[in-house]
PDB file of C-alpha atoms in Angstrom:
ATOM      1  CA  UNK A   1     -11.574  26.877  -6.535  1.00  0.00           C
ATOM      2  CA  UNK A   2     -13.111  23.476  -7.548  1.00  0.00           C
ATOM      3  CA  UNK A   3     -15.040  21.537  -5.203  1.00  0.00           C
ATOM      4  CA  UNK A   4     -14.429  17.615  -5.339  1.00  0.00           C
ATOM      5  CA  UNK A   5     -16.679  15.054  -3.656  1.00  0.00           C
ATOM      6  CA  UNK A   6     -16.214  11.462  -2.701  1.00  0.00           C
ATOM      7  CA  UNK A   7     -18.646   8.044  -2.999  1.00  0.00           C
ATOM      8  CA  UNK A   8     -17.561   5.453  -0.917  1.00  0.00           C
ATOM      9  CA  UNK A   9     -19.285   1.468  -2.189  1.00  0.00           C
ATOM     10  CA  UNK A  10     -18.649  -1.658  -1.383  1.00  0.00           C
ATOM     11  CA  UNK A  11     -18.656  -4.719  -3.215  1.00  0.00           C
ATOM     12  CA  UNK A  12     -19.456  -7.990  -0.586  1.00  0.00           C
ATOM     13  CA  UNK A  13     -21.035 -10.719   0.819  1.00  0.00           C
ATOM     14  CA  UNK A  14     -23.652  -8.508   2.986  1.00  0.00           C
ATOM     15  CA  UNK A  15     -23.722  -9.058   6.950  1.00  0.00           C
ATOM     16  CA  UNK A  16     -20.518  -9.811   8.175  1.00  0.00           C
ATOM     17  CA  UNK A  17     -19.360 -10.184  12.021  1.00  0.00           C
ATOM     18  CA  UNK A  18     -17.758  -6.516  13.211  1.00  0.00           C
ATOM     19  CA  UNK A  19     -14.052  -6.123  12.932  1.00  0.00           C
ATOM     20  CA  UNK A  20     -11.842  -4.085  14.685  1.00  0.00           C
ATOM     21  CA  UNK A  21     -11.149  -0.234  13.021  1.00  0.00           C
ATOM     22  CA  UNK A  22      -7.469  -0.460  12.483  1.00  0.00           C
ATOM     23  CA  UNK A  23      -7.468   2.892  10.545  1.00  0.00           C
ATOM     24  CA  UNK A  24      -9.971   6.216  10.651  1.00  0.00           C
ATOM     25  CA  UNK A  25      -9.840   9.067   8.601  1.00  0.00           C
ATOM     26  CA  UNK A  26     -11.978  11.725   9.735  1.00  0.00           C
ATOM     27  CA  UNK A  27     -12.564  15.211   7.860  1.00  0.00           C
ATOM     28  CA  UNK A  28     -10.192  14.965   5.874  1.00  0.00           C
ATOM     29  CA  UNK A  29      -9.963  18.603   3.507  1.00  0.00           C
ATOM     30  CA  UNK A  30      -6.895  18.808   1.025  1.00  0.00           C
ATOM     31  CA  UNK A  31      -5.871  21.492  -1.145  1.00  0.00           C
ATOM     32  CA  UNK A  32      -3.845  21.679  -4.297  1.00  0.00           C
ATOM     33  CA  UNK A  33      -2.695  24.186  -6.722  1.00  0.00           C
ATOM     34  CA  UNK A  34      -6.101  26.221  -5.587  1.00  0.00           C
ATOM     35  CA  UNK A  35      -7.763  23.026  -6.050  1.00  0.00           C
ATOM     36  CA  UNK A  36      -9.811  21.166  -3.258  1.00  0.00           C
ATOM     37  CA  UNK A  37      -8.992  17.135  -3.907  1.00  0.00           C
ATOM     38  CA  UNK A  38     -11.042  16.148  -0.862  1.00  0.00           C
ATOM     39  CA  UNK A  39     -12.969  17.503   1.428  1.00  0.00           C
ATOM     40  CA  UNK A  40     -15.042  15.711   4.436  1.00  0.00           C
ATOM     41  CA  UNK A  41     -13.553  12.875   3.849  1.00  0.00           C
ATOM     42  CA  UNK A  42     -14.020  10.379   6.352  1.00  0.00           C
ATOM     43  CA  UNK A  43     -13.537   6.428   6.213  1.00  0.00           C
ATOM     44  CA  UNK A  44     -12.408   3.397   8.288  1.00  0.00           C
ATOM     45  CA  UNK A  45     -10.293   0.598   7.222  1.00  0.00           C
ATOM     46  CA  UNK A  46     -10.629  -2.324   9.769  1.00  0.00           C
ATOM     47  CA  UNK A  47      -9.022  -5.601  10.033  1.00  0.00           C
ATOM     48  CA  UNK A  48      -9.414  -8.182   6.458  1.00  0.00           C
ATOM     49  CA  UNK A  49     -10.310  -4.719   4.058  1.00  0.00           C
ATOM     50  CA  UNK A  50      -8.571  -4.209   1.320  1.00  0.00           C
ATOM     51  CA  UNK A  51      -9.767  -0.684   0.235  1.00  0.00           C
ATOM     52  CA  UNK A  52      -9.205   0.300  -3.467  1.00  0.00           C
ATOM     53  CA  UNK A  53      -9.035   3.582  -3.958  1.00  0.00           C
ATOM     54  CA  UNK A  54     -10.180   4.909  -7.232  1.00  0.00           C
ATOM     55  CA  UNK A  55     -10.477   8.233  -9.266  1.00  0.00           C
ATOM     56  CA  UNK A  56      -9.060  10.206 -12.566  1.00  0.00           C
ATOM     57  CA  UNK A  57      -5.653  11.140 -12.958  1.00  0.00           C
ATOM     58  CA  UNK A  58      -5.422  14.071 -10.668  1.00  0.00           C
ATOM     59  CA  UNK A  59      -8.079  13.379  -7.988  1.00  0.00           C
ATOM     60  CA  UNK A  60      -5.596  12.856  -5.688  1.00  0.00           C
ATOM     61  CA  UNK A  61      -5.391   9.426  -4.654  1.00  0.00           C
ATOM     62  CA  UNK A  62      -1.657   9.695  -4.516  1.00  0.00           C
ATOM     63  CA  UNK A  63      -1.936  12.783  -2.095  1.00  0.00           C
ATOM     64  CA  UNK A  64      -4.344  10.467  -0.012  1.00  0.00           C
ATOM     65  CA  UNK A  65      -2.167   7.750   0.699  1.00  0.00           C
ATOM     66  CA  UNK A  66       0.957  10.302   1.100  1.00  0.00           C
ATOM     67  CA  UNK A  67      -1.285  11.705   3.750  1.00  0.00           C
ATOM     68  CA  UNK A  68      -2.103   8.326   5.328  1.00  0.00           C
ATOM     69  CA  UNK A  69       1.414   7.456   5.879  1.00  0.00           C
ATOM     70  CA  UNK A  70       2.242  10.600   7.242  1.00  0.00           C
ATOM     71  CA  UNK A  71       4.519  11.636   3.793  1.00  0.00           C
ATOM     72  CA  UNK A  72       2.227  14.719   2.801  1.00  0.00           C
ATOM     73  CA  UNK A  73       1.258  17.283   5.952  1.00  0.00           C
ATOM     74  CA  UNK A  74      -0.574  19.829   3.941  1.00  0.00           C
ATOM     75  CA  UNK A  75      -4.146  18.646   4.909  1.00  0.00           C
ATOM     76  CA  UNK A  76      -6.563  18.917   7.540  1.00  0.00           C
ATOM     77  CA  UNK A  77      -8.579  16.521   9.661  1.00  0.00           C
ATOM     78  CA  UNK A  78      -7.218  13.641  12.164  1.00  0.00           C
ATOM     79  CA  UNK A  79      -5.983   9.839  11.136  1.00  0.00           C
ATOM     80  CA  UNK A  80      -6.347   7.507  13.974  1.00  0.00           C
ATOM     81  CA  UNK A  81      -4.678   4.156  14.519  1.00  0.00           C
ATOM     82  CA  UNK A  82      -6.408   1.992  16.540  1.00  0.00           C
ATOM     83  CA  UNK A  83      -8.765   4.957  18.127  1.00  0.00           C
ATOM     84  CA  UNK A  84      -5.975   6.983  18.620  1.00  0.00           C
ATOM     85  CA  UNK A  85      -4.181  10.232  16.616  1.00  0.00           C
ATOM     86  CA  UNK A  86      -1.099   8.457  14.531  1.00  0.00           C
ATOM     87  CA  UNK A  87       0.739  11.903  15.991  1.00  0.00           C
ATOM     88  CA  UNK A  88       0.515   9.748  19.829  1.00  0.00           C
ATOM     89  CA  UNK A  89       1.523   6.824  18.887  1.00  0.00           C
ATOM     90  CA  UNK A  90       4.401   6.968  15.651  1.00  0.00           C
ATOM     91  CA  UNK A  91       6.314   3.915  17.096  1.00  0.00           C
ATOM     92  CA  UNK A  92       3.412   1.788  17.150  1.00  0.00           C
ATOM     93  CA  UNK A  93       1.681   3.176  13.353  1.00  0.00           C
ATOM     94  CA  UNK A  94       4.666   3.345  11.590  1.00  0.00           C
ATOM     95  CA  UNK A  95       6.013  -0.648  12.887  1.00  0.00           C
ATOM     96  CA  UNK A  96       2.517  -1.835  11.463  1.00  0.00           C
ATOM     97  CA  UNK A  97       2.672  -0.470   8.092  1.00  0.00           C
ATOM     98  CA  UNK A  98       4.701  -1.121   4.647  1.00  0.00           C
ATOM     99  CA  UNK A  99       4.339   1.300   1.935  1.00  0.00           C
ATOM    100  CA  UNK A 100       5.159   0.809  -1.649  1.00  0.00           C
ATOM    101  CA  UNK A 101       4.855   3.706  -3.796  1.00  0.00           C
ATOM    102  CA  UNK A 102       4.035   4.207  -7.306  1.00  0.00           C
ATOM    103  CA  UNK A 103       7.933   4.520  -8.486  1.00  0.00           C
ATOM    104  CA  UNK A 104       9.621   1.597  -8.193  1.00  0.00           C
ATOM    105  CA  UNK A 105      11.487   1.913  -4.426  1.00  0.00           C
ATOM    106  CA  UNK A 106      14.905  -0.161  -5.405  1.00  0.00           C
ATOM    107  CA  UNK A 107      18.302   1.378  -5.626  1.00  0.00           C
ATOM    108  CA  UNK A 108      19.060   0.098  -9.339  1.00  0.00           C
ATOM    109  CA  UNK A 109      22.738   0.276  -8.528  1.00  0.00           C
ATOM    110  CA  UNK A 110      21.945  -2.771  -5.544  1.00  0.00           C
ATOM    111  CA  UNK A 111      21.045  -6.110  -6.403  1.00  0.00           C
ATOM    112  CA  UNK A 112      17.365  -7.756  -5.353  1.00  0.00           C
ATOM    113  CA  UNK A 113      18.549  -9.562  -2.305  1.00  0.00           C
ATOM    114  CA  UNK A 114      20.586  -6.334  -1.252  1.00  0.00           C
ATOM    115  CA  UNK A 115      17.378  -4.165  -2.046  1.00  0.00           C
ATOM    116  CA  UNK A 116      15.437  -6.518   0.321  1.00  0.00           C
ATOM    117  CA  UNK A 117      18.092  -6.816   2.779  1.00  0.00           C
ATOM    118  CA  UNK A 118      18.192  -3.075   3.310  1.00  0.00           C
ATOM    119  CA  UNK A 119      14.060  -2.681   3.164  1.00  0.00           C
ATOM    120  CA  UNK A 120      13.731  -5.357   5.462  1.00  0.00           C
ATOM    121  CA  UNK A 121      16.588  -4.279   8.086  1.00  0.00           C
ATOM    122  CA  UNK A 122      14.495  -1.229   8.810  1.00  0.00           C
ATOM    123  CA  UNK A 123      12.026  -3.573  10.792  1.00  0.00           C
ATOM    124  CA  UNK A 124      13.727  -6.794  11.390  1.00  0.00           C
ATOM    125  CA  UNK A 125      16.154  -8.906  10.561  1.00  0.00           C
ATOM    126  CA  UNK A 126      15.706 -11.329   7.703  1.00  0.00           C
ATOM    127  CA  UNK A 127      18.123 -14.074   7.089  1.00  0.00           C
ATOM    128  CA  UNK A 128      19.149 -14.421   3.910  1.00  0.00           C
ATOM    129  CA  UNK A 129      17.432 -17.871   2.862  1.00  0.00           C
ATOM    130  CA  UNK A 130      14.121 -15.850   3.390  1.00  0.00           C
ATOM    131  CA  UNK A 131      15.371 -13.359   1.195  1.00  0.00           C
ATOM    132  CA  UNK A 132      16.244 -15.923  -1.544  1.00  0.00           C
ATOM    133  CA  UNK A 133      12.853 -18.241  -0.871  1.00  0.00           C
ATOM    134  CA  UNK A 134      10.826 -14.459  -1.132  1.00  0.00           C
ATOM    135  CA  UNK A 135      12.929 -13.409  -4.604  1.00  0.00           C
ATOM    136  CA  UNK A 136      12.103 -17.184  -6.232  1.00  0.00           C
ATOM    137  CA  UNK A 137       8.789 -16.480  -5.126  1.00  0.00           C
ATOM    138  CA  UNK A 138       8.274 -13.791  -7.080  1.00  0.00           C
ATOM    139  CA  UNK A 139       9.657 -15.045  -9.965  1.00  0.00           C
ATOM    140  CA  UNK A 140      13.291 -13.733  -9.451  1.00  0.00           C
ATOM    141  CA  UNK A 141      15.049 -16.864  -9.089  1.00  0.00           C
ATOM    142  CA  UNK A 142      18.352 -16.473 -10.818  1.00  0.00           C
ATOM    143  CA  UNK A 143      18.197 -13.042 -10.545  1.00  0.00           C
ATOM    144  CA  UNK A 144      19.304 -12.274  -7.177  1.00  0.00           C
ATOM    145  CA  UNK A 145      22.411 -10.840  -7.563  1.00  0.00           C
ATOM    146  CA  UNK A 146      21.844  -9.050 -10.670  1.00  0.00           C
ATOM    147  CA  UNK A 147      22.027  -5.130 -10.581  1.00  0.00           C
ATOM    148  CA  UNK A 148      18.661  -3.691 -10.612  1.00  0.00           C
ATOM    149  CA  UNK A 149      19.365  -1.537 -13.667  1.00  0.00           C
ATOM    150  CA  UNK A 150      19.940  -4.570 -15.543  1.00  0.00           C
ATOM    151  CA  UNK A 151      16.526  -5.872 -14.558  1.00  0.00           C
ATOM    152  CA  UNK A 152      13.291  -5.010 -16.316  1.00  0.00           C
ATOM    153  CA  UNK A 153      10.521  -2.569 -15.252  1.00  0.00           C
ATOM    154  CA  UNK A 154       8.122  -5.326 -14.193  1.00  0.00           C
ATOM    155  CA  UNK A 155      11.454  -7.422 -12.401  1.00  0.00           C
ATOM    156  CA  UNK A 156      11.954  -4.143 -10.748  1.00  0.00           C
ATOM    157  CA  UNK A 157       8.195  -3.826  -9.151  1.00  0.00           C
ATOM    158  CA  UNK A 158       8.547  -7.676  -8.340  1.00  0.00           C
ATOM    159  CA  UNK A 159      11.613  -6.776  -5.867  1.00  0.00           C
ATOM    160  CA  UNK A 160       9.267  -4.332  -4.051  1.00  0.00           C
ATOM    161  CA  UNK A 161       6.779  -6.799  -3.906  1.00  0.00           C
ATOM    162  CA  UNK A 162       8.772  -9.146  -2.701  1.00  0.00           C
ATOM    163  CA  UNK A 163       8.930  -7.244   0.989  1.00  0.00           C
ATOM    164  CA  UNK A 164       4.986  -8.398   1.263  1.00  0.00           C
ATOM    165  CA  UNK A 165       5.876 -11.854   1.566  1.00  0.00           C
ATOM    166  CA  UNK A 166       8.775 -10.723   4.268  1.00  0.00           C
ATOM    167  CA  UNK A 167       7.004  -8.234   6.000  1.00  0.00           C
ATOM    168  CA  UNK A 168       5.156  -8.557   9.743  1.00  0.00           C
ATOM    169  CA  UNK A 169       3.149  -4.923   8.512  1.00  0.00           C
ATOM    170  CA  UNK A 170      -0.434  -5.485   8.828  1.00  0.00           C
ATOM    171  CA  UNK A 171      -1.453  -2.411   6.973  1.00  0.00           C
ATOM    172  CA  UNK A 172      -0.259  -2.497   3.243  1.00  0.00           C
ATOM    173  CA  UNK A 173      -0.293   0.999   1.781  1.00  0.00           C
ATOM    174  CA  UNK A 174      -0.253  -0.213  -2.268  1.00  0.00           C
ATOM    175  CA  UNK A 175       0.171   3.171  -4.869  1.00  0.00           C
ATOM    176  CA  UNK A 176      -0.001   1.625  -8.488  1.00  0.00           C
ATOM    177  CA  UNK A 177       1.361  -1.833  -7.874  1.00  0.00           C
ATOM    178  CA  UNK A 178       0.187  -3.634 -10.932  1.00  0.00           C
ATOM    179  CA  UNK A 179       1.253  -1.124 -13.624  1.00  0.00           C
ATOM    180  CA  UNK A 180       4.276  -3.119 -14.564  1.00  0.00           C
ATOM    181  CA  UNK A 181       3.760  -6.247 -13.752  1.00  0.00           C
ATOM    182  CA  UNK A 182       2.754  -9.682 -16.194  1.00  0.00           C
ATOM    183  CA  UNK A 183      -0.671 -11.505 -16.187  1.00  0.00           C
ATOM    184  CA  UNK A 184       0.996 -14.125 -13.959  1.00  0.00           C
ATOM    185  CA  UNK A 185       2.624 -11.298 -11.488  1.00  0.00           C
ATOM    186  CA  UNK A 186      -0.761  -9.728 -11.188  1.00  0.00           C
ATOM    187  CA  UNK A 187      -2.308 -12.942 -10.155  1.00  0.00           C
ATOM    188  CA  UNK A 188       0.439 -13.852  -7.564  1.00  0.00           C
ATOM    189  CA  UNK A 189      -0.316  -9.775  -6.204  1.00  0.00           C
ATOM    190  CA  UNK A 190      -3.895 -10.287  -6.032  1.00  0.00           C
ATOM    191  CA  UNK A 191      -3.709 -13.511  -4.162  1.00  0.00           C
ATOM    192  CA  UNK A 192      -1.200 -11.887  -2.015  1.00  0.00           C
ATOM    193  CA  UNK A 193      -3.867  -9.062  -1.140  1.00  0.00           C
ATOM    194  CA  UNK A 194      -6.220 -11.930  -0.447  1.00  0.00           C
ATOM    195  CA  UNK A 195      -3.871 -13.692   2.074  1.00  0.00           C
ATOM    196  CA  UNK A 196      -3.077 -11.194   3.905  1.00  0.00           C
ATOM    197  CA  UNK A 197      -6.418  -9.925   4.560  1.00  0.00           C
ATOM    198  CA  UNK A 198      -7.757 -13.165   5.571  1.00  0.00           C
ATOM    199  CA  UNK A 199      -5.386 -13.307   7.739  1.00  0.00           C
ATOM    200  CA  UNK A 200      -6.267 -10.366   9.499  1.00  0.00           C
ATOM    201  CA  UNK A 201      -4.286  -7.622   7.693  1.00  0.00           C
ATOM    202  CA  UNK A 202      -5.700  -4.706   5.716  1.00  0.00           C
ATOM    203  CA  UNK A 203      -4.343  -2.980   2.499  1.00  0.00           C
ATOM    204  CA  UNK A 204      -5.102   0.307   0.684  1.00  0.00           C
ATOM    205  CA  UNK A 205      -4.409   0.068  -2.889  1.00  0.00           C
ATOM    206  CA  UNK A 206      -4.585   2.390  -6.008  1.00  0.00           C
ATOM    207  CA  UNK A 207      -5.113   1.049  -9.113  1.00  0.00           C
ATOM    208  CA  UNK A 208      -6.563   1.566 -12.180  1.00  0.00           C
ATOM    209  CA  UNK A 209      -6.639  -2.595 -12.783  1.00  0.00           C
ATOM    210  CA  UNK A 210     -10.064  -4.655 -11.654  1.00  0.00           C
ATOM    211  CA  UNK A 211      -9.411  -6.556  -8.746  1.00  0.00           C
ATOM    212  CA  UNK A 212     -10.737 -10.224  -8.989  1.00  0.00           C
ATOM    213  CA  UNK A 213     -11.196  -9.674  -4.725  1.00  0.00           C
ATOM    214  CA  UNK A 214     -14.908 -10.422  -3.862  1.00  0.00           C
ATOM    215  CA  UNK A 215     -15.249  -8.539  -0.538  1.00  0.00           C
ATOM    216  CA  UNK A 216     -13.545  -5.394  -1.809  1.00  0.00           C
ATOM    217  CA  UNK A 217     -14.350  -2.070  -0.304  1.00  0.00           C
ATOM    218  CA  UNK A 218     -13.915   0.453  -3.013  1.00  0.00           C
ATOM    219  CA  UNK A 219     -13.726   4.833  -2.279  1.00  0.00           C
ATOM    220  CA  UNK A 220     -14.142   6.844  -5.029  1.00  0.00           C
ATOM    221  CA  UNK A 221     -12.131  10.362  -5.416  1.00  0.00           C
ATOM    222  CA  UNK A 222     -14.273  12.394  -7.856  1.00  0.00           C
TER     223      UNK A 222
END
């Protein structure tokens, strides 16, 4: 078996005032294929981070955030949501948090709005001029009712990321989100991630692309 290890930096301004932990990971030991990804793994996530996580292919920062949002059960350790286990309190974790994966999550038979009509219904309800102001938004104006599998890659991601501007979540779980996106759709992400955090929100993202976020917490899967 190969041992793994992890570095946790941040990049920021120094001193800040002390926020509230939204998230805790606490011994966190994963296995795959014979293969420890993570062991001891502990880390917070409080209110205005935006946490990149970082690694190789095959560290398992995919497994991490599967883990997080309770998609992957194989591990050991506790996640706590506001101080306590996510296993008390479901309801409250899992109506505070939007996850995008790495595959773009659209039904390519549905068209944008119905996409986001569907994604959004599973926490609120979204009137339909919201739906068409978040689509424009993104750069999808004109392209509402288009099938999905008509749509490019990058139009494709900008659907899913369309459900940030929507969405009441105030922890963004992020897995690859700028791999097929545009210089310009990159920019509009990244200022997203900055809204939202000042704000008051928090995001975990994977990427392999260099966030232009100063106060960026980064944790490194090695």
């Amino acid at each position: 078996m190969t041992a793994s290890a992890e570095i946790s930096t941040e990049r920021g301004t120094g001193s800040e005032p002390e926020r509230v932990v939204m998230l805790h990971a606490q011994d966190l030991f994963c296995v795959r294929d014979d293969r420890i990804l993570f062991q001891s793994l502990n880390f917070d996530v409080r209110g205005g981070d935006i946490l990149q996580v970082k690694g190789s292919n095959g560290s398992g920062k995919t497994t991490l955030l599967r883990i997080l949002c309770g998609l992957n059960q194989s591990y050991e350790g506790t996640i706590h949501w506001y101080q306590e286990r996510i296993e008390e309190q479901t309801e409250s974790f899992y109506g505070s948090l939007l996850f995008i994966g790495h595959r773009v999550g659209v039904n390519k038979v549905l068209t944008p709005v119905e996409n986001l009509r569907w994604s959004c219904s599973l926490q609120k309800q979204v009137s339909d001029k919201e739906l068409y102001t978040a689509l424009k938004e993104v750069g999808l104006h004109g392209f509402e009712e288009s099938q999905c599998f008509t749509l490019s890659a990058g139009q494709q991601q900008r659907v899913s990321i369309a459900r940030l501007l929507i969405s009441d979540a105030s922890l963004w779980v992020l897995d690859e989100p700028f791999t097929t996106l545009d210089s310009r759709g990159v920019k509009q992400l990244e200022e997203l991630l900055k809204n939202h955090a000042n704000a008051g929100g928090a995001a975990i993202v994977t990427t392999h692309h260099n966030l232009e976020i100063s106060a960026l917490k980064e944790l490194t899967l090695v």
